[in-house]
Amino acid sequence: MLFLQLLRYQVVLCSGVSVSLCLGFERLEHATTSHGLKLGFISLDCGGKHASIDRNGLQWIPDDSFISGGFVASISVTGETRKHYQTVRYFPADERKYCYTLHVKERTRYLVRATFLYGNFDKSSTYPTFDISLGATYWSTVAISDIDIPKIKELILLAQSSSISVCLSNASTGTPFISTLELRQFNGSMYYTDFETQFFLHVSARINFGASNNDSIRYPDDPYDRIWESDADKRANFLVDVASGTTKIQTNRSIDTARDEYPPEKVMQTAVVGERGLLSYRTDLDGFPGYGWAFSYFAEIEDLGPREARKFKLNLPNVPDYNNLTINVQENAQGSYKLYEPGYANVSLPFVVSFAFVKKRDSSRGPILNALEVNKYVTINFGTQDAAALSSLIALYPSADWALEGGDPCLPVPWTWVRCSSDGQPRVTAILLSGKNLSGQIPLEILNLTALTDLLLDHNSLNGPIPDFSALIKLQRLHLEDNQLKGSLPVSLADLPDLKELYVQNNSLSGSVSHQILDKSLILNYSGNANLIIKGSGRNHVAIIASTIGAFSLLSAVAITVFYVCFWRHSTKEATEKSDTMEIQTATSHISVSEESEDVLKDITIEMTHCFTLAELEVATEGFKKKIGSGGFGPVYYGTTKDGKEVAVKVLSSDSQQGKREFLNEVALMSRIHHRNLVALLGYCQDQGKNILVYEYMHNGTLREHLHGSVSREHPLDWISRLELAEDAAKGIEYLHTGCNPSIIHRDLKSSNILLDNEMRAKVSDFGLSRLAANGTSHISSIVRGTVGYLDPEYYVSQQLTEKSDVYSFGVVLLEMLSGQEAISNESFGVEFRNIVQWARFHIDKGDIQRLIDPALGTNFNIQSVWKIAEKAMLCVQPYGKLRPTMSDVVKEIQEAINIEKEPESSDEEHFDMMSRHSRHSSLISNTLDSIVSDPSLSLDDSIILPSAR
Ligand SMILES: *[C@@H]1O[C@H](CO)[C@@H](O)[C@H](O)[C@H]1NC(C)=O
Ligand SMILES: *[C@@H]1O[C@H](CO)[C@@H](O)[C@H](O)[C@H]1NC(C)=O
């Protein structure tokens, strides 16, 4: 019978379908066969051509039926003989993602492992850096640092559907690639957590203490093929600062580890002991700071005398609750050579963690430690809300390559033919399937995508009728041209409120074009439909109709309106000089609006910014008397308007060559931006060759003064205030990036452009101005604009401006807030570093955060929140834009840091929730997974959760 099932397994694998069908034989789950095949395991040899069995007895299979796309390369690394490390699969470093799809058993826990052995496969010697994600959830950034040592990333998860996908994307250097992808099924509940449907566990450390050599332990010693790293591994920042007197011990006696997913016997048979009463370590935790799951494993493996005892305490700075707990391994485990595994189900840990076990006074032996596991909680991103609708759409085209891209339609980057909104749970806003050889009817699945603004199905072989698109109420562009569609043009299209383009030419439509559609203000093309007529005319009408100005984008309308309306009031002469035709480019047609349209334009009333006269502003500022600043764009004066409002009047440097129209375009753009964290533009003035902008007055000056100036010495900002100001400013920039269309890049973000109002809330100023800047201003180079010390090096080199350039500058501002240092300073950083970024990176890489912290902060802060900000700031100033977070990520991180600061200390029991799995499991009778998942006794009675942290 076993043979038969294996046969089926093989057959399924060969036909390229998933192995999920085969995982149903639960009783066989951990049986290994003579063929090296282990049920519940999938081991993909990426780029491999043939199946093979490795020296540990695991069967590896080629990956080509689990992914669509990519190329294969062979590598050769000295000393590496494992067959699955002789090839890689690699992918173009483009905007796409490349996904593996693995079929799994629902409601089952798995370990997913991806490994990356570079081996210079592309002969470029450029160490690749790229992201991996699991479905829509960001998993990790893979940053290759050695040519010949595999990078390993692991995740523990509860499968919530019948497949998972692992995707590579966002290459910032080199070429993304992968060496192996492994799936290991668990069947116990060691990794059960309370919120496992909301979090993955990112494996940060899994350590075998007292290891006899450098080799890690895995399958077959570990039946789940976890990798237990040797504590003798000498990589940087891994288990350093070891206390003197630390000694390795080991035993050959057996230790019962058969229960649950306990560490394998071989791991428990070695340990370290602190002969002088202390075991201490400092180590980096991949993925932290954050909340994590941390368990230690102990077994007494020395024979203690009758009156001897081994009692010790854990010392973990900032987690005081744990310290009261005494560990007495023999007593807790009820004997020697037995396992005891206390730990935290949810604990906040820093990136660099120091921990120690300290002997108790009444103990004869020093502390012991056999193994340790630390995993970080990764919040699951459930991806686009439209995933189900899209999966039924692609199911209709099982062999089309665009339907096989895999992963979430929108995240981490959208499929090539999909556009998405940028919400946390995005919506699909565009389907771009022009010229994809689609046949049959227009798939009705599309009608469920109710956030669509663009639907492009042109140049296919679609036939049948045009369906009722009324459900797609956001639809702006509908392109169905060059198909074989039949039937009428539904009159319901006229009811779509935002529809701007309707292209149905070159089909076989018949009937008449209703007057509702003709009367609607849209670009309509229905030519090339022999039997389609306009009602009443009786003849075949061919037209591109631009009914009214309504077809143009709001931006253009605003710009044009400001130009005309404002100008006519103040300088009619100028206005008449303008006679050129304005051209507005749309996706597929070209429309000209000539002078005749002015009447239309004039009638449109759009709220716009106030137009001051120079005389008014002279009165307001008492003849430009009180100068309150001088930015890169010109001096700023204090003023009070007629109605008593305080204003800041910025006179732009007058050597600007840019025309009045550009100025007004910019003003129009800026004046439609309103956000509580952006300094509001109240009006402008263009008079006698001067371009002046009038802003709300900000009473408390610039952030820079509060960090570095005299104000800072008298009243230094405390940490929580700095965080709150950072949050304000970050939200302002986030709004520029995501709340405006087109998005706005600030380009000159710095602490002197973040202003504080009388309630000490921060607002960002000077956005949109860079585009107006005069050339040749001292600190601004003629091409690349920005301020030295804040300038994105990538932008400087490539001159390609993106939102990520602002993220870089904001990272510098965060470092200023943290350290109280200026962005550039020879005195503070010395010739060695010169700027704050290099200086901070040097110290953070060493794990020395204390050197960065502004002495003015005293001790009034939580080191966790400082780490959080430091880490995020370092990500913001990554040399490559793609590696930097978005402003939305930054906002989130700052908010988390604020929450940490505001948390009442030590009253939070939940997150220091320490429990012993040993005692917990004693109430679980069955070891089979299904019974555990559905077992109501999982909501265990508190009395058996011991020892308690309380
Ligand atoms: C287009 O689709 C048809 C089936 O609908 C198929 O036979 C043909 O090979 C496809 N052509 C291309 C270029 O993919
Ligand atoms: C861990 O605790 C923190 C703080 O109480 C909480 O925000 C977070 O959701 C918890 N995580 C899990 C996985 O329980």
GROMACS .gro file of N, CA and C in nm, residues 134 290 308 334 371 401 500 615 886 947:
model
   30
  134LEU      N    1   0.559   3.667   0.117
  134LEU     CA    2   0.474   3.550   0.117
  134LEU      C    3   0.333   3.599   0.089
  290GLY      N    4   1.091   4.452   1.742
  290GLY     CA    5   0.952   4.420   1.717
  290GLY      C    6   0.904   4.325   1.825
  308GLU      N    7   2.290   1.866   4.548
  308GLU     CA    8   2.322   1.974   4.453
  308GLU      C    9   2.196   2.025   4.384
  334GLN      N   10   1.098   1.774   3.591
  334GLN     CA   11   1.071   1.652   3.668
  334GLN      C   12   1.173   1.544   3.639
  371ALA      N   13   1.934   2.521   2.419
  371ALA     CA   14   1.890   2.571   2.288
  371ALA      C   15   1.799   2.692   2.307
  401ASP      N   16   0.012   3.347  -2.021
  401ASP     CA   17   0.122   3.376  -1.927
  401ASP      C   18   0.088   3.488  -1.830
  500LYS      N   19  -1.507   5.907  -1.893
  500LYS     CA   20  -1.447   6.013  -1.973
  500LYS      C   21  -1.411   5.966  -2.112
  615ALA      N   22   0.045   9.619  -0.339
  615ALA     CA   23   0.013   9.726  -0.243
  615ALA      C   24  -0.045   9.668  -0.114
  886THR      N   25   0.822   5.337   0.229
  886THR     CA   26   0.740   5.449   0.185
  886THR      C   27   0.712   5.539   0.305
  947PRO      N   28   0.521   2.870   3.474
  947PRO     CA   29   0.504   2.965   3.582
  947PRO      C   30   0.447   3.096   3.528
   0.00000   0.00000   0.00000
